[in-house]
PDB file of C-alpha atoms in Angstrom:
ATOM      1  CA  UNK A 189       1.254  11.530  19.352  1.00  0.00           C
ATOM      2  CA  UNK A 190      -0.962  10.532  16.492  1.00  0.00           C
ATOM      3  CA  UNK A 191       0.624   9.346  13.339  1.00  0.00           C
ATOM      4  CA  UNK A 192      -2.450   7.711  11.974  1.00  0.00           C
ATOM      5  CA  UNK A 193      -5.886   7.494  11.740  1.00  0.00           C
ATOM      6  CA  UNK A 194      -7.461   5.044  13.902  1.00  0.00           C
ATOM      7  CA  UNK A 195     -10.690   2.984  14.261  1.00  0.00           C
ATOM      8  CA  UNK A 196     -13.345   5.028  16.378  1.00  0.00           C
ATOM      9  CA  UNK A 197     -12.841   4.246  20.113  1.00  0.00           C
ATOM     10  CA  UNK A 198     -14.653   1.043  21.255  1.00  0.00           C
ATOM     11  CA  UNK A 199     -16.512   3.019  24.261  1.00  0.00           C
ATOM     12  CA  UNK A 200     -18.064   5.625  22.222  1.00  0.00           C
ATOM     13  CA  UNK A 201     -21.621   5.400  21.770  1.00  0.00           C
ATOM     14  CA  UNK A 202     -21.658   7.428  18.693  1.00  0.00           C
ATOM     15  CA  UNK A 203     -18.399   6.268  16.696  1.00  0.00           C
ATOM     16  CA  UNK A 204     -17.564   2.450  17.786  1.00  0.00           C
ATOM     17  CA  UNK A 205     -17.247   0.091  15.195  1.00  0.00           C
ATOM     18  CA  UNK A 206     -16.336   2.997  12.596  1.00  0.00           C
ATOM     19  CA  UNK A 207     -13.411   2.224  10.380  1.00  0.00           C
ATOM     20  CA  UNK A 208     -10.324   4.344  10.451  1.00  0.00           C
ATOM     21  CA  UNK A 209     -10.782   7.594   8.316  1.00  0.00           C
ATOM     22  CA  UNK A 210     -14.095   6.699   8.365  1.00  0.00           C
ATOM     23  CA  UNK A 211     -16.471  10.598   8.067  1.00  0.00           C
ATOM     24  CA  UNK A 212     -18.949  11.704  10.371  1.00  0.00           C
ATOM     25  CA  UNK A 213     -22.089  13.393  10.087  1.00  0.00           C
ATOM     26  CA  UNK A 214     -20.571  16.922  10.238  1.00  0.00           C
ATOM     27  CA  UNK A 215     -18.888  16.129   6.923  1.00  0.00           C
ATOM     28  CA  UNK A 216     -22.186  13.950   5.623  1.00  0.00           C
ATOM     29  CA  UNK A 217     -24.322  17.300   6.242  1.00  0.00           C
ATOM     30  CA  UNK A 218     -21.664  19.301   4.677  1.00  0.00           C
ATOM     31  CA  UNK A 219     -22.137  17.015   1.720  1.00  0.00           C
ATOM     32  CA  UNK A 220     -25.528  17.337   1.637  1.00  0.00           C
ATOM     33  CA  UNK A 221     -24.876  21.139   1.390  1.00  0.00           C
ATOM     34  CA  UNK A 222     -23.244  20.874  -1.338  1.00  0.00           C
ATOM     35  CA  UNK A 223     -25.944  18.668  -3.136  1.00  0.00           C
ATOM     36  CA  UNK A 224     -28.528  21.357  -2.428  1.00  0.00           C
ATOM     37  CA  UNK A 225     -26.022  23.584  -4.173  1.00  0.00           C
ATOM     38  CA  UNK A 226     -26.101  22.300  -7.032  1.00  0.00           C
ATOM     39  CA  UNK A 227     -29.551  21.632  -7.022  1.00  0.00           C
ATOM     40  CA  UNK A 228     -30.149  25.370  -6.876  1.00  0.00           C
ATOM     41  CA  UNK A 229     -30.152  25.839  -3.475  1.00  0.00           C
ATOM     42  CA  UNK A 230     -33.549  26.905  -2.475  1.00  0.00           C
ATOM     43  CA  UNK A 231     -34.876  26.063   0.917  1.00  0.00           C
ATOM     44  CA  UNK A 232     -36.368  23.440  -0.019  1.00  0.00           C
ATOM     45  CA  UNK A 233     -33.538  21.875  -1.792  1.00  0.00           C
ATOM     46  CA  UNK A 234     -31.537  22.294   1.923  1.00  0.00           C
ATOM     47  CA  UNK A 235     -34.283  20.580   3.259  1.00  0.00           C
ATOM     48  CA  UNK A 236     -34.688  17.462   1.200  1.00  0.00           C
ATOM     49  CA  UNK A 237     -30.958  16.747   1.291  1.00  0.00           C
ATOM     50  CA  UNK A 238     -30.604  17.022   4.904  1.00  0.00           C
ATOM     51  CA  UNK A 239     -33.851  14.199   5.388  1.00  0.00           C
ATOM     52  CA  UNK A 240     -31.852  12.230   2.553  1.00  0.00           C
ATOM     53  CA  UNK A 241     -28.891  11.946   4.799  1.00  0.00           C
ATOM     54  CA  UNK A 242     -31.122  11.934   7.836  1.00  0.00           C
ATOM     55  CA  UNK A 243     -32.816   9.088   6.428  1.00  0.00           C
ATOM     56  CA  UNK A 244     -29.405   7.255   5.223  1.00  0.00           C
ATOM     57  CA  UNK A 245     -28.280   7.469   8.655  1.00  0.00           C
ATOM     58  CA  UNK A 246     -31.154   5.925  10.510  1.00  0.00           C
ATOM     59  CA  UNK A 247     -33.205   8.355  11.038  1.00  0.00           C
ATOM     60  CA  UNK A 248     -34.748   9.219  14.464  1.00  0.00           C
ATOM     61  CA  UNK A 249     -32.948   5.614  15.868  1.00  0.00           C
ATOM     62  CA  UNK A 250     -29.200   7.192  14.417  1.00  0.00           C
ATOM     63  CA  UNK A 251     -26.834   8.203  17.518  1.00  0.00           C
ATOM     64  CA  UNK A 252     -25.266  10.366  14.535  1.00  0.00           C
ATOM     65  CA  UNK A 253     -27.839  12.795  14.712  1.00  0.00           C
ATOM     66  CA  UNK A 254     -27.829  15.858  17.008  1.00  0.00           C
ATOM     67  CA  UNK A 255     -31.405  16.177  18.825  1.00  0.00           C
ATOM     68  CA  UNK A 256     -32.303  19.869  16.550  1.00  0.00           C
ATOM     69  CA  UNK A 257     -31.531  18.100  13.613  1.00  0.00           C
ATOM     70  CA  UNK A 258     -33.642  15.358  14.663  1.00  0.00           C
ATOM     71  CA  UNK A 259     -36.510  17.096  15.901  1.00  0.00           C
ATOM     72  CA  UNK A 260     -37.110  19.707  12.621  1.00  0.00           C
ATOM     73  CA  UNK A 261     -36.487  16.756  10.388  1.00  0.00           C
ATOM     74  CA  UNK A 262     -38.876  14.484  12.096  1.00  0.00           C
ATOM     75  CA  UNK A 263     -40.902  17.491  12.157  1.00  0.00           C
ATOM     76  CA  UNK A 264     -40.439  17.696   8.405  1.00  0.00           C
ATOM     77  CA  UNK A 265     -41.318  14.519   7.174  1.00  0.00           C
ATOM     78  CA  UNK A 266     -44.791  15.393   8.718  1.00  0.00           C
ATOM     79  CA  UNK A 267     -45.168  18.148   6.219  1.00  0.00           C
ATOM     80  CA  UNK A 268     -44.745  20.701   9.118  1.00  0.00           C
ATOM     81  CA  UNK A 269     -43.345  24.579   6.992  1.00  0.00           C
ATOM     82  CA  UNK A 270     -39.647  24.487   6.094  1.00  0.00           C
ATOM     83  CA  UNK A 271     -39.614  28.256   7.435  1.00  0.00           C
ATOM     84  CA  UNK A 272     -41.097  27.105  11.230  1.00  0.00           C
ATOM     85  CA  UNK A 273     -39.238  23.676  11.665  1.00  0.00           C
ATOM     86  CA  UNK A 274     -36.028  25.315  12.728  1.00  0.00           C
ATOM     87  CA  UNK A 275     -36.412  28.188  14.834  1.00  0.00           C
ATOM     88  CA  UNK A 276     -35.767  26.463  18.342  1.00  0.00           C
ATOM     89  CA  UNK A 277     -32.436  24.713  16.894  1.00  0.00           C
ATOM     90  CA  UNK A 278     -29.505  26.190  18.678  1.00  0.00           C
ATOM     91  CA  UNK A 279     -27.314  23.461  18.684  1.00  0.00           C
ATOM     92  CA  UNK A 280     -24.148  23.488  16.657  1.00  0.00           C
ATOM     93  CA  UNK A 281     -25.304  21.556  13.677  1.00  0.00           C
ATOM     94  CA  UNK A 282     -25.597  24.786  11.320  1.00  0.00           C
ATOM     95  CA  UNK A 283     -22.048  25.676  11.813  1.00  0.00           C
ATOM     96  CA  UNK A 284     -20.524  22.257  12.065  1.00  0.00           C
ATOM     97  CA  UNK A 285     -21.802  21.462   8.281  1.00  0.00           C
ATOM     98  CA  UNK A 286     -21.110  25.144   6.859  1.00  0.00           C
ATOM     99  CA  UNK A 287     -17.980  24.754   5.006  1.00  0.00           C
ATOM    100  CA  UNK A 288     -19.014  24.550   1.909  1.00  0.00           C
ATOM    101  CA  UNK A 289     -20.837  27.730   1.882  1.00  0.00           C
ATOM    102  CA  UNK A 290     -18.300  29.551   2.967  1.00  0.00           C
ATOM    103  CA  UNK A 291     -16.139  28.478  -0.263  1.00  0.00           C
ATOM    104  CA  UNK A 292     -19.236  29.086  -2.505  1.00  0.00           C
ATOM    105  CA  UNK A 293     -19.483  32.591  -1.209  1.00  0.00           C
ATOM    106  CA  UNK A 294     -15.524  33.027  -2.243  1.00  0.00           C
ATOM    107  CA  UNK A 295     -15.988  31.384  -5.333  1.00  0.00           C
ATOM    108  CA  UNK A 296     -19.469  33.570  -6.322  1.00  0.00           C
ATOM    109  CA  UNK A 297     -17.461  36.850  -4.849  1.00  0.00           C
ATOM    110  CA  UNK A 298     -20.753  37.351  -1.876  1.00  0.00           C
ATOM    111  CA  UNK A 299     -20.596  40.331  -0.203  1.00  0.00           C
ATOM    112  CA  UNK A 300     -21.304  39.729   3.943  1.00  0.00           C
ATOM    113  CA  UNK A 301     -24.984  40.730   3.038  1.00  0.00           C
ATOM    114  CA  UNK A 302     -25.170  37.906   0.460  1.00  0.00           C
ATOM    115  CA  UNK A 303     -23.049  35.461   2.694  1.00  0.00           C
ATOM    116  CA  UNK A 304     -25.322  35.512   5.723  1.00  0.00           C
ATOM    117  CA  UNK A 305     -28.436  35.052   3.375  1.00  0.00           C
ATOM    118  CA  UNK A 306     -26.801  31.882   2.167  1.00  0.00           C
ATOM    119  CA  UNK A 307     -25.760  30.487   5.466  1.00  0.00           C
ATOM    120  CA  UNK A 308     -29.356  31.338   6.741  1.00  0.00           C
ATOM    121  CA  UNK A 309     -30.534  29.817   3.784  1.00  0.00           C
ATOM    122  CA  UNK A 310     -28.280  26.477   5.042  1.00  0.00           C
ATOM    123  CA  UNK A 311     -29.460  26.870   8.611  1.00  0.00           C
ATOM    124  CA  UNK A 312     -33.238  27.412   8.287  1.00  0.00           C
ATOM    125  CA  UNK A 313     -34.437  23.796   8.413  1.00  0.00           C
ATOM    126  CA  UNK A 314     -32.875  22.442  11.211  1.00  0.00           C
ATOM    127  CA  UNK A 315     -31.047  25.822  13.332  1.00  0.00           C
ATOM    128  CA  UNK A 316     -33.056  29.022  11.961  1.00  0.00           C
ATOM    129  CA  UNK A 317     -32.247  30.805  15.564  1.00  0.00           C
ATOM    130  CA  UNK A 318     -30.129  34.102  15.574  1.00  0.00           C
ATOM    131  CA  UNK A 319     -27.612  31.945  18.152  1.00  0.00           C
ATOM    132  CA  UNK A 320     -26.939  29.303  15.370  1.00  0.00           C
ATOM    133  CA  UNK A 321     -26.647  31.649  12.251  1.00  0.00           C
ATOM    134  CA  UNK A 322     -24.364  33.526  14.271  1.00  0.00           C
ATOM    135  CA  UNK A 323     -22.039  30.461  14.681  1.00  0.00           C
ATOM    136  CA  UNK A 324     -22.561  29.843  11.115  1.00  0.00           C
ATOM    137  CA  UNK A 325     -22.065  33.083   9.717  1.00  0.00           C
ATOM    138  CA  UNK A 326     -18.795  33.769  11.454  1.00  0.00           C
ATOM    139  CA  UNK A 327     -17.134  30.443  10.503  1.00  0.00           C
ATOM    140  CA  UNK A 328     -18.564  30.872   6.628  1.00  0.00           C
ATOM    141  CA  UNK A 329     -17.366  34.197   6.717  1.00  0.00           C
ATOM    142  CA  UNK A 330     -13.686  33.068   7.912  1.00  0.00           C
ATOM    143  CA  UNK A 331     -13.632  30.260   5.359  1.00  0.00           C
ATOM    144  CA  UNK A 332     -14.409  32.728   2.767  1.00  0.00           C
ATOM    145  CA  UNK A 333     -11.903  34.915   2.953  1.00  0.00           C
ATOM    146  CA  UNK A 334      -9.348  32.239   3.834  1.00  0.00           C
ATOM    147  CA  UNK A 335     -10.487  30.621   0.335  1.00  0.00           C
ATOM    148  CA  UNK A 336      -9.565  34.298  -1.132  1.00  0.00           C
ATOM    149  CA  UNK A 337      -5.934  34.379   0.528  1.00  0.00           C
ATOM    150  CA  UNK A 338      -6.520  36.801   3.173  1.00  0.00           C
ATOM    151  CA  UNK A 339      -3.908  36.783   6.202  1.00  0.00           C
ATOM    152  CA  UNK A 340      -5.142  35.684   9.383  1.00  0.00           C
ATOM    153  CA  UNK A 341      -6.324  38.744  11.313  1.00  0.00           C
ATOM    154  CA  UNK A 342      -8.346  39.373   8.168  1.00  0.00           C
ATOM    155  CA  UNK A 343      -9.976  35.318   8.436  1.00  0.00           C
ATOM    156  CA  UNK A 344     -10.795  36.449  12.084  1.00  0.00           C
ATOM    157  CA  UNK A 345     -12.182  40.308  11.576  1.00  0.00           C
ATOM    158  CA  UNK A 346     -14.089  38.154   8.365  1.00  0.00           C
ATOM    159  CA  UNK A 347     -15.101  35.720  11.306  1.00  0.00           C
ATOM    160  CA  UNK A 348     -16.195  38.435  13.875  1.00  0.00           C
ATOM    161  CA  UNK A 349     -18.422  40.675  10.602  1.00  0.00           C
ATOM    162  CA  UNK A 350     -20.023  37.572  10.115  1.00  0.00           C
ATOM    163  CA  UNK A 351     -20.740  36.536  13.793  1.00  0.00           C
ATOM    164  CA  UNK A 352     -22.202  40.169  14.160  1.00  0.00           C
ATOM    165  CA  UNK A 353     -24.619  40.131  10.915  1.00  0.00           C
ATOM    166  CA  UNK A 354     -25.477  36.917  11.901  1.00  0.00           C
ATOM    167  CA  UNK A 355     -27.402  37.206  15.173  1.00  0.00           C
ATOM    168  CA  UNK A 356     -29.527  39.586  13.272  1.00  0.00           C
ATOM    169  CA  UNK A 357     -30.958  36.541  11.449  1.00  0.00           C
ATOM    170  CA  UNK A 358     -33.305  33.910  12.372  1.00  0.00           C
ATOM    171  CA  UNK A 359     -36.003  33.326  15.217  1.00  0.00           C
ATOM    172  CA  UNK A 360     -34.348  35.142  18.542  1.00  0.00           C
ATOM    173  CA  UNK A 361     -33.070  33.253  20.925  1.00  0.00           C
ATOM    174  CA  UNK A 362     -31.598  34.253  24.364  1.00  0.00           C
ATOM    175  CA  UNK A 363     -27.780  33.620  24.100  1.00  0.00           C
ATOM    176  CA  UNK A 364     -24.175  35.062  24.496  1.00  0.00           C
ATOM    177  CA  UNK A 365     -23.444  37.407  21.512  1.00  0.00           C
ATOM    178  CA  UNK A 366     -21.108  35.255  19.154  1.00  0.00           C
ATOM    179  CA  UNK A 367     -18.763  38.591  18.536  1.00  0.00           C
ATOM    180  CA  UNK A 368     -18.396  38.720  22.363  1.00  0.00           C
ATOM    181  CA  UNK A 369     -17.216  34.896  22.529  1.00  0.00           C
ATOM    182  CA  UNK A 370     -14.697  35.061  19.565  1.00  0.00           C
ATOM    183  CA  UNK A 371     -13.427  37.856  21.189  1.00  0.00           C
ATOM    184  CA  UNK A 372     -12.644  36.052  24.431  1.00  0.00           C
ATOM    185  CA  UNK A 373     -11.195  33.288  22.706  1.00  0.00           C
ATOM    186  CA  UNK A 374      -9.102  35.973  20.874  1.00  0.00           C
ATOM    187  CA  UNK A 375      -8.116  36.971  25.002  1.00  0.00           C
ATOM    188  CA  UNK A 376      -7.338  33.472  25.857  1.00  0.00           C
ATOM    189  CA  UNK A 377      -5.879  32.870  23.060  1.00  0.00           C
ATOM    190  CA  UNK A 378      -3.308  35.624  23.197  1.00  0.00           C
ATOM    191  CA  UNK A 379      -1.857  34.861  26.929  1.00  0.00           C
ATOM    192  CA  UNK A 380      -0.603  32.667  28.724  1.00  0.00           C
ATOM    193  CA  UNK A 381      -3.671  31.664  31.631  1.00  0.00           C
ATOM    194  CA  UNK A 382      -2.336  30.526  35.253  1.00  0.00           C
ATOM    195  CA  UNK A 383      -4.702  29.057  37.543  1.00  0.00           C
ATOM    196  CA  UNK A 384      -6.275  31.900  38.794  1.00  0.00           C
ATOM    197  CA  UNK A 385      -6.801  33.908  35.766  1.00  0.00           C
ATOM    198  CA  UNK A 386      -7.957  30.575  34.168  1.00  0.00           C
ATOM    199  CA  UNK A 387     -10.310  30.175  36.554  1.00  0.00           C
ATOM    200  CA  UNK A 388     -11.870  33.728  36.053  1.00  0.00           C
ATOM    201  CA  UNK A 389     -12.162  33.733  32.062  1.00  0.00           C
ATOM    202  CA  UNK A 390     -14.320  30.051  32.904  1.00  0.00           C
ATOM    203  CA  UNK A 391     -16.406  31.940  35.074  1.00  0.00           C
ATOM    204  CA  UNK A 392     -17.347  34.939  32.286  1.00  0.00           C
ATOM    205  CA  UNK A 393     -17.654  32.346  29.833  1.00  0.00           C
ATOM    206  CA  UNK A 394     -20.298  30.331  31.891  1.00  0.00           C
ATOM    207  CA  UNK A 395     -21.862  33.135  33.016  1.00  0.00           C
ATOM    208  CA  UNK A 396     -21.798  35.214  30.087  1.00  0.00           C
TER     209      UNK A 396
END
C-alpha cells in the first residue's frame, strides 16, 4: 500500500527526477484552462495559454507533452488557424485537462448544449476531432453534475449525454462511439470477469 506520495520512479522517461507531489502536465493544462477562463475564454485565449505552458515546459524537446499537443502547438506558433490546428488530435489530452470546465459549467448552470460548446471550445486547438470532444464532453459532463450533488447513476447518465453530444462535434474521425465504451465499462464494471469472459470483453474492446 501507498501511504505517501513519492518521488517519480527513477526509470520513467517522463517523471524521473520529479519531487514527491510534484503535478504533471494534465493538471498544468488544466491550469491553463482555467487562465483562459478568466481571460474570457475565447479560442484564442485557449490557445495562447496552452503555448504558454507548452513553452514553460520545453516546448517541442518536453517528454511532458503528448505528440497532438505538440504538433497543433508547433503548428501554432507558425501562425497556422486556431480552428484547423486541431482536427487530427485524438489523443487524450482534451479530456485529461477538462476539469475545470466541467465545474464552470456547474457553477454558470450550462445546459448539455452550452457544456459541449465549452469543452469544444477547450479542445479545438490541440484535439478538435469528434473522438476527443467525446472523451471530453462525457467527463465535463460527469464533473458537472457531481459539482451540483447529483448521486452517482446521475454523474454517469450526465457522463454518457455528454459522450453522445459530443461526437457530434469537431472534425470526424473514425473511432469507437464513446457512449458504447462507457457502457462496457459500466458491463465490466458490474461483474465479476473470469478468464474466459475476460478474455471476450478484451476482444470487443480491441475490436470495437
Amino acid at each position: 500500500w501507498r501511504t505517501a506520495m513519492e518521488p517519480g520512479p527513477a526509470h520513467s522517461p517522463y517523471h524521473a527526477g520529479y519531487p514527491a507531489g510534484r503535478i504533471t502536465d494534465d493538471t498544468e493544462q488544466a491550469l491553463a484552462l482555467t487562465a483562459a477562463l478568466e481571460d474570457g475564454f475565447g479560442k484564442e485565449d485557449v490557445a495562447r495559454r496552452l503555448n504558454d505552458w507548452f513553452l514553460s515546459v520545453g516546448g517541442a524537446e518536453s517528454l511532458a507533452v503528448g505528440p497532438s499537443t505538440k504538433r497543433a502547438l508547433l503548428a501554432y506558433a507558425e501562425g497556422a488557424d486556431i480552428d484547423e490546428i486541431g482536427r487530427f488530435g485524438v489523443t487524450n489530452g482534451a479530456a485529461m485537462r477538462i476539469a475545470p470546465i466541467g465545474v464552470h459549467a456547474a457553477l454558470a448552470d450550462l445546459d448539455l448544449a452550452g457544456l459541449v460548446a465549452a469543452v469544444e471550445r477547450a479542445s479545438m486547438p490541440t484535439h478538435n476531432t469528434a473522438p476527443a470532444i467525446a472523451g471530453a464532453a462525457a467527463l465535463a459532463a460527469a464533473i458537472a453534475e457531481a459539482v451540483r450533488g447529483a448521486p452517482l447513476p446521475l454523474v454517469i447518465e450526465a457522463a454518457r449525454r455528454g459522450g453522445t453530444a459530443g461526437a457530434k462535434a469537431g472534425n470526424w474521425i473514425y473511432a469507437a462511439d464513446m457512449t458504447a465504451r462507457i457502457d462496457l465499462a459500466l458491463e465490466i464494471a458490474a461483474r465479476p470477469l473470469g478468464k474466459a469472459e475476460f478474455a471476450d470483453v478484451l476482444s470487443r474492446v480491441v475490436g470495437a
